mmCIF file of C-alpha atoms and ligand atoms in Angstrom:
data_model
loop_
_atom_site.group_PDB
_atom_site.id
_atom_site.type_symbol
_atom_site.label_atom_id
_atom_site.label_comp_id
_atom_site.label_asym_id
_atom_site.label_seq_id
_atom_site.Cartn_x
_atom_site.Cartn_y
_atom_site.Cartn_z
ATOM 1 C CA UNK K 1 5.100 -5.301 -11.521
ATOM 2 C CA UNK K 2 2.658 -7.329 -9.533
ATOM 3 C CA UNK K 3 0.171 -4.895 -8.038
ATOM 4 C CA UNK K 4 0.419 -1.156 -8.672
ATOM 5 C CA UNK K 5 1.436 0.482 -5.408
ATOM 6 C CA UNK K 6 -0.987 3.073 -4.024
ATOM 7 C CA UNK K 7 0.400 6.383 -2.805
ATOM 8 C CA UNK K 8 -1.823 8.544 -0.611
ATOM 9 C CA UNK K 9 -1.039 12.260 -0.811
ATOM 10 C CA UNK K 10 -2.272 14.455 2.041
ATOM 11 C CA UNK K 11 -1.847 18.054 0.944
ATOM 12 C CA UNK K 12 -4.202 21.034 1.048
ATOM 13 C CA UNK K 13 -2.596 23.355 -1.517
ATOM 14 C CA UNK K 14 -4.105 22.753 -4.994
ATOM 15 C CA UNK K 15 -0.946 23.498 -7.083
ATOM 16 C CA UNK K 16 1.171 21.139 -4.972
ATOM 17 C CA UNK K 17 -1.540 18.482 -5.085
ATOM 18 C CA UNK K 18 -1.585 18.579 -8.873
ATOM 19 C CA UNK K 19 2.211 18.481 -9.217
ATOM 20 C CA UNK K 20 2.371 15.431 -6.948
ATOM 21 C CA UNK K 21 -0.530 13.644 -8.612
ATOM 22 C CA UNK K 22 0.887 14.214 -12.087
ATOM 23 C CA UNK K 23 4.393 13.066 -11.226
ATOM 24 C CA UNK K 24 3.373 10.070 -9.130
ATOM 25 C CA UNK K 25 0.971 8.826 -11.822
ATOM 26 C CA UNK K 26 3.664 9.338 -14.454
ATOM 27 C CA UNK K 27 5.954 7.186 -12.272
ATOM 28 C CA UNK K 28 3.361 4.389 -12.407
ATOM 29 C CA UNK K 29 1.663 4.701 -9.037
ATOM 30 C CA UNK K 30 -2.010 4.722 -8.212
ATOM 31 C CA UNK K 31 -2.658 8.005 -6.395
ATOM 32 C CA UNK K 32 -5.358 8.865 -3.869
ATOM 33 C CA UNK K 33 -5.627 12.393 -2.495
ATOM 34 C CA UNK K 34 -6.799 13.871 0.786
ATOM 35 C CA UNK K 35 -6.893 17.599 1.450
ATOM 36 C CA UNK K 36 -7.349 17.561 5.231
ATOM 37 C CA UNK K 37 -6.246 15.464 8.155
ATOM 38 C CA UNK K 38 -9.730 14.140 8.856
ATOM 39 C CA UNK K 39 -10.141 13.074 5.252
ATOM 40 C CA UNK K 40 -6.711 11.404 5.373
ATOM 41 C CA UNK K 41 -7.627 9.259 8.369
ATOM 42 C CA UNK K 42 -10.843 8.038 6.680
ATOM 43 C CA UNK K 43 -9.229 7.533 3.273
ATOM 44 C CA UNK K 44 -6.319 5.556 4.737
ATOM 45 C CA UNK K 45 -8.772 3.039 6.197
ATOM 46 C CA UNK K 46 -10.591 2.682 2.857
ATOM 47 C CA UNK K 47 -7.600 2.598 0.534
ATOM 48 C CA UNK K 48 -4.889 0.844 2.535
ATOM 49 C CA UNK K 49 -2.116 2.881 0.835
ATOM 50 C CA UNK K 50 1.396 1.489 0.439
ATOM 51 C CA UNK K 51 3.048 4.843 1.069
ATOM 52 C CA UNK K 52 1.717 8.082 2.573
ATOM 53 C CA UNK K 53 3.046 11.532 1.650
ATOM 54 C CA UNK K 54 1.818 13.763 4.444
ATOM 55 C CA UNK K 55 2.003 17.543 4.662
ATOM 56 C CA UNK K 56 2.648 18.901 8.148
ATOM 57 C CA UNK K 57 0.594 22.104 7.800
ATOM 58 C CA UNK K 58 -3.033 21.144 7.144
ATOM 59 C CA UNK K 59 -6.360 22.732 7.971
ATOM 60 C CA UNK K 60 -7.961 21.079 11.028
ATOM 61 C CA UNK K 61 -5.815 18.358 12.552
ATOM 62 C CA UNK K 62 -2.111 18.743 11.757
ATOM 63 C CA UNK K 63 0.051 16.304 9.812
ATOM 64 C CA UNK K 64 1.798 15.332 13.041
ATOM 65 C CA UNK K 65 -1.533 14.356 14.594
ATOM 66 C CA UNK K 66 -2.554 12.469 11.419
ATOM 67 C CA UNK K 67 0.735 10.584 11.577
ATOM 68 C CA UNK K 68 0.086 9.644 15.186
ATOM 69 C CA UNK K 69 -3.459 8.467 14.392
ATOM 70 C CA UNK K 70 -2.358 6.405 11.376
ATOM 71 C CA UNK K 71 0.423 4.768 13.370
ATOM 72 C CA UNK K 72 -2.021 3.805 16.100
ATOM 73 C CA UNK K 73 -3.907 1.525 13.678
ATOM 74 C CA UNK K 74 -2.610 -1.993 13.439
ATOM 75 C CA UNK K 75 -2.916 -2.194 9.645
ATOM 76 C CA UNK K 76 -0.980 1.063 9.217
ATOM 77 C CA UNK K 77 1.769 0.265 11.700
ATOM 78 C CA UNK K 78 4.321 -0.572 8.971
ATOM 79 C CA UNK K 79 3.095 1.709 6.169
ATOM 80 C CA UNK K 80 5.838 4.179 5.235
ATOM 81 C CA UNK K 81 4.941 7.807 5.971
ATOM 82 C CA UNK K 82 6.947 10.624 4.396
ATOM 83 C CA UNK K 83 6.305 13.997 6.046
ATOM 84 C CA UNK K 84 6.504 17.243 4.087
ATOM 85 C CA UNK K 85 7.192 20.461 5.885
ATOM 86 C CA UNK K 86 8.172 24.044 5.278
ATOM 87 C CA UNK K 87 9.958 23.909 8.578
ATOM 88 C CA UNK K 88 13.615 23.070 8.332
ATOM 89 C CA UNK K 89 14.542 23.166 11.963
ATOM 90 C CA UNK K 90 16.328 20.126 13.289
ATOM 91 C CA UNK K 91 13.917 20.024 16.252
ATOM 92 C CA UNK K 92 10.938 19.760 13.846
ATOM 93 C CA UNK K 93 12.630 17.015 11.895
ATOM 94 C CA UNK K 94 13.220 15.037 15.067
ATOM 95 C CA UNK K 95 9.635 15.653 16.187
ATOM 96 C CA UNK K 96 8.312 14.433 12.831
ATOM 97 C CA UNK K 97 10.369 11.245 12.967
ATOM 98 C CA UNK K 98 9.500 10.752 16.659
ATOM 99 C CA UNK K 99 5.801 10.713 15.829
ATOM 100 C CA UNK K 100 6.400 7.722 13.583
ATOM 101 C CA UNK K 101 7.207 9.229 10.180
ATOM 102 C CA UNK K 102 9.790 7.205 8.229
ATOM 103 C CA UNK K 103 11.212 10.135 6.315
ATOM 104 C CA UNK K 104 11.048 13.914 6.359
ATOM 105 C CA UNK K 105 11.316 16.229 3.339
ATOM 106 C CA UNK K 106 11.613 19.998 3.609
ATOM 107 C CA UNK K 107 9.648 22.247 1.211
ATOM 108 C CA UNK K 108 10.442 23.412 -1.364
ATOM 109 C CA UNK K 109 11.648 19.994 -2.501
ATOM 110 C CA UNK K 110 12.713 18.627 -5.867
ATOM 111 C CA UNK K 111 9.996 16.255 -7.141
ATOM 112 C CA UNK K 112 12.664 13.824 -8.392
ATOM 113 C CA UNK K 113 14.078 13.600 -4.891
ATOM 114 C CA UNK K 114 10.666 12.949 -3.368
ATOM 115 C CA UNK K 115 10.003 10.220 -5.965
ATOM 116 C CA UNK K 116 13.354 8.606 -5.094
ATOM 117 C CA UNK K 117 12.359 8.597 -1.436
ATOM 118 C CA UNK K 118 8.966 7.046 -2.229
ATOM 119 C CA UNK K 119 10.742 4.300 -4.143
ATOM 120 C CA UNK K 120 13.203 3.727 -1.289
ATOM 121 C CA UNK K 121 10.333 3.306 1.160
ATOM 122 C CA UNK K 122 8.540 0.901 -1.202
ATOM 123 C CA UNK K 123 11.670 -1.189 -1.607
ATOM 124 C CA UNK K 124 11.526 -1.791 2.116
ATOM 125 C CA UNK K 125 7.764 -2.133 2.530
ATOM 126 C CA UNK K 126 6.574 -3.531 -0.851
ATOM 127 C CA UNK K 127 9.436 -5.588 -2.270
ATOM 128 C CA UNK K 128 7.378 -7.187 -5.079
ATOM 129 C CA UNK K 129 6.646 -3.720 -6.502
ATOM 130 C CA UNK K 130 10.355 -3.291 -7.149
ATOM 131 C CA UNK K 131 10.933 -6.825 -8.391
ATOM 132 C CA UNK K 132 12.348 -8.531 -5.330
ATOM 133 C CA UNK K 133 11.635 -12.103 -4.269
ATOM 134 C CA UNK K 134 9.267 -12.451 -1.320
ATOM 135 C CA UNK K 135 9.054 -15.490 0.933
ATOM 136 C CA UNK K 136 6.376 -16.357 3.418
ATOM 137 C CA UNK K 137 6.697 -19.746 5.078
ATOM 138 C CA UNK K 138 7.276 -22.233 2.249
ATOM 139 C CA UNK K 139 5.756 -19.919 -0.396
ATOM 140 C CA UNK K 140 8.071 -17.916 -2.648
ATOM 141 C CA UNK K 141 6.952 -15.216 -5.084
ATOM 142 C CA UNK K 142 9.328 -13.809 -7.693
ATOM 143 C CA UNK K 143 7.619 -10.745 -9.146
ATOM 144 C CA UNK K 144 10.290 -10.035 -11.757
ATOM 145 C CA UNK K 145 10.018 -13.548 -13.248
ATOM 146 C CA UNK K 146 6.322 -13.890 -12.479
ATOM 147 C CA UNK K 147 6.904 -17.200 -10.720
ATOM 148 C CA UNK K 148 5.529 -18.763 -7.585
ATOM 149 C CA UNK K 149 6.685 -21.865 -5.793
ATOM 150 C CA UNK K 150 5.709 -23.701 -2.650
ATOM 151 C CA UNK K 151 8.173 -25.980 -0.879
ATOM 152 C CA UNK K 152 10.407 -25.642 -3.948
ATOM 153 C CA UNK K 153 7.740 -26.858 -6.395
ATOM 154 C CA UNK K 154 6.633 -24.373 -9.018
ATOM 155 C CA UNK K 155 2.962 -23.380 -8.937
ATOM 156 C CA UNK K 156 1.205 -22.074 -12.028
ATOM 157 C CA UNK K 157 -1.171 -19.218 -11.321
ATOM 158 C CA UNK K 158 -3.401 -17.157 -13.584
ATOM 159 C CA UNK K 159 -2.620 -13.425 -13.708
ATOM 160 C CA UNK K 160 -5.395 -12.503 -11.263
ATOM 161 C CA UNK K 161 -4.383 -15.183 -8.738
ATOM 162 C CA UNK K 162 -0.784 -14.002 -9.053
ATOM 163 C CA UNK K 163 -1.739 -10.425 -8.268
ATOM 164 C CA UNK K 164 -3.879 -11.568 -5.352
ATOM 165 C CA UNK K 165 -1.047 -13.594 -3.877
ATOM 166 C CA UNK K 166 1.428 -10.724 -4.408
ATOM 167 C CA UNK K 167 -0.799 -8.414 -2.396
ATOM 168 C CA UNK K 168 -1.509 -10.924 0.379
ATOM 169 C CA UNK K 169 2.074 -12.115 0.764
ATOM 170 C CA UNK K 170 3.383 -8.600 1.263
ATOM 171 C CA UNK K 171 1.072 -8.003 4.195
ATOM 172 C CA UNK K 172 0.889 -11.303 6.064
ATOM 173 C CA UNK K 173 -1.816 -11.361 8.715
ATOM 174 C CA UNK K 174 -3.556 -8.279 7.408
ATOM 175 C CA UNK K 175 -7.261 -8.680 6.720
ATOM 176 C CA UNK K 176 -8.366 -7.358 3.322
ATOM 177 C CA UNK K 177 -12.010 -6.685 2.573
ATOM 178 C CA UNK K 178 -13.420 -7.837 -0.759
ATOM 179 C CA UNK K 179 -13.788 -4.201 -1.814
ATOM 180 C CA UNK K 180 -10.152 -3.496 -1.025
ATOM 181 C CA UNK K 181 -9.091 -6.561 -2.983
ATOM 182 C CA UNK K 182 -11.273 -5.502 -5.915
ATOM 183 C CA UNK K 183 -9.691 -2.042 -5.954
ATOM 184 C CA UNK K 184 -6.155 -3.288 -5.634
ATOM 185 C CA UNK K 185 -6.175 -6.411 -7.779
ATOM 186 C CA UNK K 186 -8.793 -5.631 -10.428
ATOM 187 C CA UNK K 187 -8.601 -1.838 -10.384
ATOM 188 C CA UNK K 188 -11.165 0.684 -9.357
ATOM 189 C CA UNK K 189 -12.627 1.320 -12.817
ATOM 190 C CA UNK K 190 -13.452 -2.288 -13.559
ATOM 191 C CA UNK K 191 -16.963 -3.494 -12.820
ATOM 192 C CA UNK K 192 -16.642 -6.779 -10.994
ATOM 193 C CA UNK K 193 -18.960 -8.330 -8.445
ATOM 194 C CA UNK K 194 -17.420 -8.958 -5.020
ATOM 195 C CA UNK K 195 -18.275 -12.650 -5.437
ATOM 196 C CA UNK K 196 -15.658 -12.718 -8.176
ATOM 197 C CA UNK K 197 -13.105 -12.141 -5.426
ATOM 198 C CA UNK K 198 -14.274 -15.318 -3.699
ATOM 199 C CA UNK K 199 -13.955 -17.285 -6.928
ATOM 200 C CA UNK K 200 -10.350 -16.184 -7.467
ATOM 201 C CA UNK K 201 -9.394 -16.681 -3.827
ATOM 202 C CA UNK K 202 -10.793 -20.203 -4.198
ATOM 203 C CA UNK K 203 -8.610 -20.815 -7.261
ATOM 204 C CA UNK K 204 -5.555 -19.424 -5.487
ATOM 205 C CA UNK K 205 -6.195 -21.688 -2.491
ATOM 206 C CA UNK K 206 -6.573 -24.709 -4.719
ATOM 207 C CA UNK K 207 -3.327 -23.948 -6.564
ATOM 208 C CA UNK K 208 -1.400 -23.365 -3.338
ATOM 209 C CA UNK K 209 -2.669 -26.645 -1.873
ATOM 210 C CA UNK K 210 -2.076 -28.702 -4.984
ATOM 211 C CA UNK K 211 1.260 -29.948 -3.647
ATOM 212 C CA UNK K 212 -0.337 -31.155 -0.408
ATOM 213 C CA UNK K 213 0.405 -28.218 1.912
ATOM 214 C CA UNK K 214 -2.137 -26.625 4.243
ATOM 215 C CA UNK K 215 -4.386 -23.705 3.354
ATOM 216 C CA UNK K 216 -2.462 -20.501 4.111
ATOM 217 C CA UNK K 217 -5.439 -18.202 3.399
ATOM 218 C CA UNK K 218 -7.789 -17.429 6.231
ATOM 219 C CA UNK K 219 -11.416 -16.396 5.629
ATOM 220 C CA UNK K 220 -12.479 -13.765 8.139
ATOM 221 C CA UNK K 221 -16.242 -13.958 8.567
ATOM 222 C CA UNK K 222 -17.969 -10.737 7.601
ATOM 223 C CA UNK K 223 -14.648 -9.113 6.733
ATOM 224 C CA UNK K 224 -12.540 -10.720 4.019
ATOM 225 C CA UNK K 225 -9.305 -12.623 3.670
ATOM 226 C CA UNK K 226 -5.814 -12.742 5.128
ATOM 227 C CA UNK K 227 -2.669 -14.757 4.495
ATOM 228 C CA UNK K 228 -1.319 -16.371 7.652
HETATM 229 CA CA1 LIG P 1 -0.190 22.675 3.609
#
């Protein structure tokens, strides 16, 4: 696996939060938790989750409203959102999907089924996490074989540069801050200076340009990096 996918769980009931955290971590995901809609909106901006599991009934702003607010942000436009609800009415299901949710699961649900749905959404949105080959322009990344090529020529990358490229190539055009890259590529518990990010981005650029192609990584002043 290239970069551990992050799942954001938005749920206010402590027992359900713990069941989800335990099972998602056991399945190999990085989990971040929000217990209210307001917290979810802030956390989504900080964590850039790969999948969101969103309870409908929340204190303060409802899951439906959170869904609408997340969808309105450019960087969250394609992030899969799975809504959880105690409501089983067809009209509610349609309303949930209308607001921009990708899937809708009725409580009480089987955890195994929810995990299968998370994986299905990732397969679509984060192909490298499930071992598929990703192409962007003339760059090809094969996560299962840990290989990268550009214009058909194999490129040798260190493990950190590989993980950086895997993250960037799955979200072309998206601007990542150095802190977000540190969290996602190095892990949140590792002490690394943000300048380390610049060093590794520099190495990745050099490797990608070794065959003579242009620089596909854009530096966004005051913000971070994006792959174009
Ligand atoms: Ca709830």
